[in-house]
Amino acid sequence: MRRRNFLVTWKTVADVPLFSDLNAGEIAEITRLLHPHGVPAHHVVVHHSDASDAMYFIMSGEVEVEVEIEITPTPVRLKEGQYFGEIALLKDIERTATVITNKDCQLLPLPATDFRNLMKRHPNISEKITGRRTSACKSLRSATATPTTNVSRAQRYAIQPALGTIPH
């Protein structure tokens, strides 16, 4: 059972685009740092402006991300295979969003100290995160600055890839 859980967690971490340059041993290193944490539905996982203590991988369930800025007027939903919380860790700032579970969730937190040690050992990961955020925000600003009244749903949610979407 432990081996199966390790393999499932390893696969989840390996599928994260931010970690695509890492080899199997490095992914295993990250996987060993993660421990499942059950969170009930309608529970606040992180509050906007709180100190950042971890990033989270969603193993099961669904969360709603409420960004405290005007460019995302409605919350973004993240589900199994996605992640959140890395922005505040990477920039060493307070949380930029509130995240609430919509359903019972199984989360894998990566503690801040482990995350920062990982960034020091693998600066390419830090560069990838920064690049994805910048690209997504530029795309979103462009979409919301359009003078048309019908900005598409896809344009409004251009930030979602920057909130931790893992391709399936």
XYZ file of N, CA and C in Angstrom:
504
model
N 0.829 -1.200 0.000
C 0.000 0.000 0.000
C 0.868 1.257 0.000
N 1.924 1.288 0.823
C 2.800 2.453 0.874
C 3.473 2.680 -0.481
N 3.877 1.574 -1.114
C 4.539 1.670 -2.414
C 3.570 2.247 -3.455
N 2.314 1.772 -3.416
C 1.312 2.272 -4.356
C 1.086 3.765 -4.146
N 0.956 4.196 -2.888
C 0.761 5.617 -2.588
C 1.958 6.439 -3.073
N 3.159 5.903 -2.867
C 4.361 6.597 -3.318
C 4.336 6.759 -4.837
N 3.964 5.674 -5.541
C 3.936 5.728 -7.011
C 2.883 6.714 -7.528
N 1.718 6.725 -6.896
C 0.665 7.668 -7.303
C 1.138 9.099 -7.057
N 1.729 9.345 -5.904
C 2.238 10.677 -5.579
C 3.375 11.053 -6.530
N 4.282 10.107 -6.801
C 5.399 10.351 -7.708
C 4.875 10.768 -9.077
N 3.860 10.047 -9.568
C 3.281 10.355 -10.886
C 2.667 11.758 -10.880
N 1.974 12.117 -9.815
C 1.375 13.452 -9.711
C 2.453 14.527 -9.776
N 3.518 14.348 -9.012
C 4.618 15.323 -9.008
C 5.290 15.358 -10.385
N 5.520 14.193 -10.979
C 6.180 14.120 -12.292
C 5.363 14.818 -13.375
N 4.039 14.848 -13.228
C 3.163 15.483 -14.216
C 3.087 17.005 -14.079
N 3.640 17.554 -13.013
C 3.626 19.001 -12.824
C 4.634 19.619 -13.789
N 4.180 20.494 -14.698
C 5.095 21.092 -15.678
C 6.316 21.766 -15.037
N 6.143 22.313 -13.854
C 7.260 22.985 -13.176
C 8.402 22.029 -12.877
N 8.086 20.758 -12.743
C 9.093 19.771 -12.386
C 9.535 18.917 -13.569
N 9.160 19.328 -14.779
C 9.423 18.493 -15.961
C 10.907 18.308 -16.259
N 11.766 19.222 -15.800
C 13.199 19.097 -16.051
C 13.908 18.219 -15.028
N 13.197 17.773 -14.021
C 13.830 16.969 -12.981
C 13.898 15.497 -13.399
N 14.921 14.827 -12.904
C 15.032 13.398 -13.197
C 14.233 12.596 -12.166
N 14.146 11.309 -12.372
C 13.326 10.441 -11.508
C 13.749 10.517 -10.038
N 15.042 10.584 -9.785
C 15.525 10.667 -8.404
C 15.122 11.958 -7.727
N 15.170 13.061 -8.477
C 14.783 14.358 -7.922
C 13.279 14.411 -7.656
N 12.503 13.802 -8.531
C 11.058 13.740 -8.312
C 10.760 12.883 -7.074
N 11.492 11.790 -6.929
C 11.330 10.938 -5.739
C 11.670 11.717 -4.476
N 12.686 12.579 -4.564
C 13.081 13.415 -3.425
C 11.913 14.303 -2.987
N 11.239 14.916 -3.944
C 10.081 15.770 -3.643
C 8.946 14.919 -3.076
N 8.711 13.780 -3.698
C 7.618 12.888 -3.281
C 7.760 12.483 -1.819
N 8.982 12.229 -1.381
C 9.202 11.826 0.020
C 8.875 12.950 1.008
N 8.825 14.174 0.527
C 8.516 15.319 1.393
C 7.014 15.521 1.583
N 6.211 14.841 0.775
C 4.765 15.058 0.769
C 4.043 14.014 1.614
N 3.117 14.477 2.427
C 2.318 13.585 3.272
C 0.849 13.958 3.132
N -0.006 12.986 2.828
C -1.431 13.272 2.594
C -2.099 13.962 3.785
N -2.975 14.863 3.449
C -3.715 15.613 4.459
C -5.169 15.707 4.001
N -6.071 15.084 4.732
C -7.496 15.137 4.403
C -8.102 16.450 4.863
N -8.878 17.083 3.994
C -9.520 18.360 4.319
C -11.003 18.247 3.955
N -11.892 18.538 4.899
C -13.332 18.426 4.615
C -13.831 19.514 3.663
N -14.980 19.283 3.090
C -15.621 20.256 2.203
C -15.883 21.565 2.946
N -15.816 22.668 2.228
C -16.126 24.020 2.721
C -15.155 24.492 3.800
N -13.933 24.009 3.709
C -12.886 24.395 4.660
C -11.919 25.360 3.971
N -11.546 26.429 4.666
C -10.564 27.365 4.123
C -9.175 26.750 4.326
N -8.492 26.507 3.214
C -7.145 25.925 3.268
C -6.125 27.028 3.512
N -6.241 28.125 2.756
C -5.379 29.287 2.954
C -6.216 30.551 2.823
N -5.842 31.573 3.593
C -6.515 32.887 3.569
C -5.645 33.893 2.833
N -6.299 34.747 2.046
C -5.592 35.859 1.424
C -4.876 36.647 2.519
N -3.658 37.041 2.276
C -2.789 37.845 3.146
C -2.187 37.086 4.327
N -2.464 35.794 4.474
C -1.774 35.001 5.506
C -0.338 34.737 5.075
N 0.496 34.411 6.030
C 1.866 34.007 5.711
C 1.813 32.683 4.954
N 2.722 32.504 4.022
C 2.728 31.259 3.246
C 3.536 30.196 3.986
N 2.932 29.012 4.106
C 3.598 27.931 4.832
C 3.804 26.684 3.979
N 3.125 26.611 2.802
C 3.233 25.422 1.946
C 2.589 25.700 0.596
N 2.948 24.859 -0.383
C 2.172 24.768 -1.620
C 1.458 23.440 -1.539
N 0.375 23.273 -2.282
C -0.466 22.089 -2.157
C -0.728 21.438 -3.512
N -0.640 20.115 -3.538
C -1.031 19.311 -4.685
C -2.395 18.710 -4.357
N -3.321 18.758 -5.287
C -4.661 18.209 -5.060
C -4.688 16.777 -5.582
N -4.789 15.814 -4.681
C -4.841 14.403 -5.058
C -6.270 13.966 -5.367
N -7.230 14.551 -4.652
C -8.647 14.291 -4.924
C -9.450 15.468 -4.391
N -10.646 15.632 -4.962
C -11.518 16.722 -4.537
C -11.389 17.937 -5.433
N -11.871 19.063 -4.924
C -11.906 20.297 -5.706
C -11.824 21.482 -4.757
N -11.098 22.517 -5.170
C -11.002 23.746 -4.390
C -11.404 24.930 -5.260
N -11.755 26.014 -4.593
C -12.092 27.255 -5.280
C -11.072 28.301 -4.852
N -10.464 28.969 -5.841
C -9.448 29.979 -5.589
C -10.090 31.344 -5.796
N -10.129 32.131 -4.735
C -10.692 33.477 -4.797
C -9.540 34.466 -4.766
N -9.202 34.995 -5.936
C -8.104 35.945 -6.057
C -8.627 37.323 -5.707
N -7.899 38.051 -4.897
C -8.344 39.354 -4.398
C -7.935 40.497 -5.319
N -8.102 40.292 -6.635
C -7.816 41.361 -7.588
C -8.946 41.404 -8.602
N -9.082 42.513 -9.276
C -10.214 42.710 -10.184
C -10.170 41.854 -11.438
N -9.000 41.367 -11.844
C -8.919 40.686 -13.131
C -9.565 39.306 -13.142
N -9.871 38.753 -11.991
C -10.593 37.480 -11.959
C -11.865 37.671 -11.154
N -12.928 38.144 -11.801
C -14.154 38.498 -11.088
C -14.859 37.299 -10.460
N -14.654 36.117 -10.954
C -15.258 34.940 -10.356
C -14.164 33.969 -9.969
N -14.396 33.188 -8.927
C -13.376 32.246 -8.465
C -13.013 31.212 -9.539
N -11.810 30.705 -9.438
C -11.314 29.664 -10.329
C -11.346 28.345 -9.554
N -11.801 27.285 -10.201
C -11.844 25.972 -9.553
C -10.676 25.120 -10.012
N -10.041 24.482 -9.048
C -8.953 23.553 -9.314
C -9.366 22.188 -8.803
N -8.910 21.136 -9.475
C -9.309 19.788 -9.087
C -8.110 18.856 -9.072
N -8.404 17.601 -8.937
C -7.377 16.562 -8.874
C -6.324 16.769 -9.956
N -5.051 16.676 -9.540
C -3.955 16.828 -10.475
C -3.468 18.254 -10.629
N -4.083 19.206 -9.920
C -3.661 20.593 -9.998
C -3.015 20.989 -8.676
N -2.476 22.181 -8.607
C -1.772 22.620 -7.413
C -1.973 24.112 -7.211
N -1.659 24.576 -5.991
C -1.792 25.998 -5.666
C -0.872 26.330 -4.510
N -0.651 27.627 -4.299
C 0.120 28.092 -3.148
C 1.581 28.384 -3.412
N 2.047 28.148 -4.636
C 3.468 28.332 -4.919
C 3.860 29.798 -5.118
N 2.914 30.660 -5.487
C 3.253 32.068 -5.755
C 3.819 32.737 -4.500
N 3.105 32.627 -3.403
C 3.551 33.272 -2.167
C 4.872 32.693 -1.683
N 5.058 31.388 -1.881
C 6.327 30.774 -1.469
C 7.475 31.271 -2.330
N 7.254 31.293 -3.622
C 8.307 31.691 -4.549
C 8.731 33.138 -4.329
N 7.760 34.010 -4.137
C 8.063 35.434 -3.985
C 8.291 35.832 -2.525
N 8.112 34.889 -1.609
C 8.253 35.140 -0.174
C 7.367 36.323 0.242
N 6.080 36.187 -0.117
C 5.090 37.214 0.204
C 3.903 36.546 0.895
N 2.958 37.383 1.328
C 1.724 36.843 1.916
C 0.899 36.166 0.826
N -0.061 35.359 1.222
C -0.941 34.671 0.268
C -1.643 35.680 -0.627
N -1.777 35.326 -1.904
C -2.415 36.212 -2.874
C -3.873 35.839 -3.136
N -4.342 34.770 -2.501
C -5.720 34.304 -2.722
C -6.203 33.544 -1.497
N -7.498 33.376 -1.441
C -8.114 32.485 -0.453
C -8.520 31.223 -1.197
N -8.221 30.076 -0.609
C -8.562 28.800 -1.240
C -9.462 28.021 -0.290
N -10.632 27.612 -0.824
C -11.642 26.907 -0.033
C -11.977 25.593 -0.728
N -12.112 24.526 0.047
C -12.481 23.243 -0.549
C -13.971 23.247 -0.894
N -14.308 22.750 -2.085
C -15.710 22.594 -2.480
C -16.221 21.210 -2.109
N -15.306 20.265 -2.067
C -15.601 18.869 -1.745
C -14.534 18.399 -0.769
N -14.752 17.240 -0.172
C -13.686 16.658 0.636
C -12.468 16.514 -0.257
N -11.300 16.864 0.267
C -10.071 16.837 -0.531
C -8.980 16.034 0.159
N -8.142 15.469 -0.657
C -6.898 14.863 -0.207
C -5.808 15.753 -0.791
N -5.106 16.494 0.066
C -4.067 17.416 -0.373
C -2.697 16.902 0.063
N -1.691 17.244 -0.728
C -0.307 16.935 -0.387
C 0.439 18.255 -0.233
N 0.631 18.714 1.001
C 1.363 19.968 1.174
C 2.870 19.769 1.015
N 3.515 20.728 0.361
C 4.970 20.797 0.294
C 5.346 21.988 1.167
N 5.904 21.722 2.366
C 6.206 22.804 3.309
C 7.147 23.861 2.727
N 7.000 25.090 3.217
C 7.762 26.228 2.716
C 9.267 25.990 2.764
N 9.770 25.467 3.855
C 11.220 25.249 3.951
C 11.691 24.248 2.902
N 10.924 23.196 2.690
C 11.286 22.212 1.669
C 11.194 22.825 0.275
N 10.159 23.631 0.036
C 9.988 24.311 -1.247
C 11.182 25.221 -1.524
N 11.573 26.020 -0.544
C 12.691 26.957 -0.734
C 14.005 26.221 -0.955
N 14.211 25.133 -0.225
C 15.421 24.329 -0.447
C 15.435 23.755 -1.862
N 14.272 23.339 -2.337
C 14.136 22.814 -3.694
C 14.477 23.894 -4.726
N 13.996 25.124 -4.513
C 14.276 26.219 -5.436
C 15.776 26.538 -5.480
N 16.444 26.439 -4.330
C 17.887 26.697 -4.288
C 18.656 25.626 -5.068
N 18.224 24.379 -4.916
C 18.908 23.277 -5.608
C 18.573 23.229 -7.091
N 17.393 23.735 -7.471
C 16.923 23.667 -8.859
C 16.376 25.031 -9.289
N 17.244 26.021 -9.542
C 16.775 27.363 -9.908
C 15.920 27.379 -11.177
N 16.055 26.384 -12.020
C 15.240 26.326 -13.235
C 13.753 26.218 -12.915
N 13.403 25.598 -11.813
C 11.994 25.498 -11.412
C 11.461 26.891 -11.079
N 12.237 27.649 -10.338
C 11.854 29.006 -9.986
C 11.646 29.852 -11.240
N 12.538 29.716 -12.208
C 12.413 30.458 -13.465
C 11.149 30.057 -14.222
N 10.814 28.763 -14.215
C 9.599 28.295 -14.893
C 8.354 28.895 -14.262
N 8.295 28.894 -12.945
C 7.133 29.444 -12.241
C 6.975 30.919 -12.598
N 8.046 31.664 -12.521
C 8.002 33.090 -12.821
C 7.555 33.321 -14.260
N 8.078 32.563 -15.192
C 7.711 32.698 -16.598
C 6.252 32.406 -16.847
N 5.716 31.357 -16.235
C 4.297 31.010 -16.417
C 3.407 32.090 -15.858
N 3.737 32.631 -14.689
C 2.914 33.669 -14.080
C 2.893 34.913 -14.957
N 4.071 35.345 -15.423
C 4.171 36.547 -16.248
C 3.368 36.387 -17.532
N 3.521 35.262 -18.200
C 2.825 34.999 -19.452
C 1.311 34.999 -19.252
N 0.834 34.319 -18.234
C -0.602 34.230 -17.977
C -1.190 35.590 -17.621
N -0.479 36.365 -16.817
C -0.993 37.681 -16.426
C -1.038 38.631 -17.613
N -0.025 38.582 -18.498
C -0.050 39.424 -19.700
C -1.248 39.055 -20.571
N -1.484 37.772 -20.735
C -2.602 37.297 -21.553
C -3.924 37.770 -20.957
N -4.054 37.675 -19.662
C -5.285 38.072 -18.992
C -5.498 39.579 -19.076
N -4.421 40.358 -18.857
C -4.542 41.809 -18.960
C -5.005 42.215 -20.355
N -4.445 41.556 -21.349
C -4.818 41.833 -22.734
C -6.299 41.533 -22.963
N -6.769 40.416 -22.443
C -8.168 40.013 -22.637
C -9.120 40.957 -21.922
N -8.769 41.384 -20.718
C -9.683 42.233 -19.962
C -9.615 43.681 -20.404
N -8.546 44.051 -21.109
C -8.425 45.418 -21.605
C -9.154 45.599 -22.931
N -9.612 44.518 -23.526
C -10.331 44.584 -24.794
C -11.611 45.375 -24.605
N -11.880 46.353 -25.509
C -13.055 47.209 -25.322
C -14.384 46.525 -25.618
N -14.394 45.262 -25.985
C -15.662 44.595 -26.264
C -16.337 44.226 -24.956
N -17.635 44.077 -25.027
C -18.369 43.722 -23.821
C -18.414 42.214 -23.614
N -18.110 41.451 -24.644
C -18.173 39.997 -24.539
C -16.795 39.373 -24.501
N -16.083 39.549 -23.404
C -14.807 38.879 -23.228
C -15.142 37.419 -22.955
N -14.514 36.535 -23.691
C -14.863 35.127 -23.563
C -14.465 34.564 -22.211
N -15.145 33.514 -21.832
C -14.841 32.823 -20.587
C -13.401 32.322 -20.596
N -12.954 31.830 -21.739
C -11.570 31.343 -21.853
C -10.580 32.475 -21.598
N -10.891 33.679 -22.091
C -10.003 34.808 -21.860
C -9.998 35.216 -20.387
N -11.174 35.239 -19.782
C -11.231 35.613 -18.359
C -10.463 34.638 -17.505
N -10.433 33.382 -17.909
C -9.747 32.375 -17.112
C -8.374 32.047 -17.651
N -7.801 32.968 -18.401
C -6.446 32.766 -18.903
C -5.463 32.615 -17.753
N -5.849 33.103 -16.590
C -4.966 32.957 -15.435
C -4.942 31.524 -14.901
N -5.931 30.706 -15.238
C -5.975 29.365 -14.672
C -4.699 28.564 -14.903
N -4.060 28.590 -16.095
C -2.819 27.845 -16.230
C -1.774 28.326 -15.235
N -1.822 29.594 -14.878
C -0.870 30.110 -13.919
C -1.227 29.727 -12.500
N -2.412 29.203 -12.294
C -2.801 28.781 -10.955
C -2.560 27.297 -10.745
N -1.803 26.703 -11.611
C -1.375 25.351 -11.341
C -2.089 24.258 -12.080
N -2.404 24.442 -13.323
C -3.043 23.388 -14.088
C -2.011 22.395 -14.569
N -2.251 21.142 -14.347
C -1.390 20.086 -14.839
C -2.078 19.464 -16.029
N -1.425 19.424 -17.199
C -2.095 18.837 -18.371
C -2.368 17.362 -18.165
N -3.500 16.897 -18.691
C -3.843 15.472 -18.582
C -3.787 14.838 -19.939
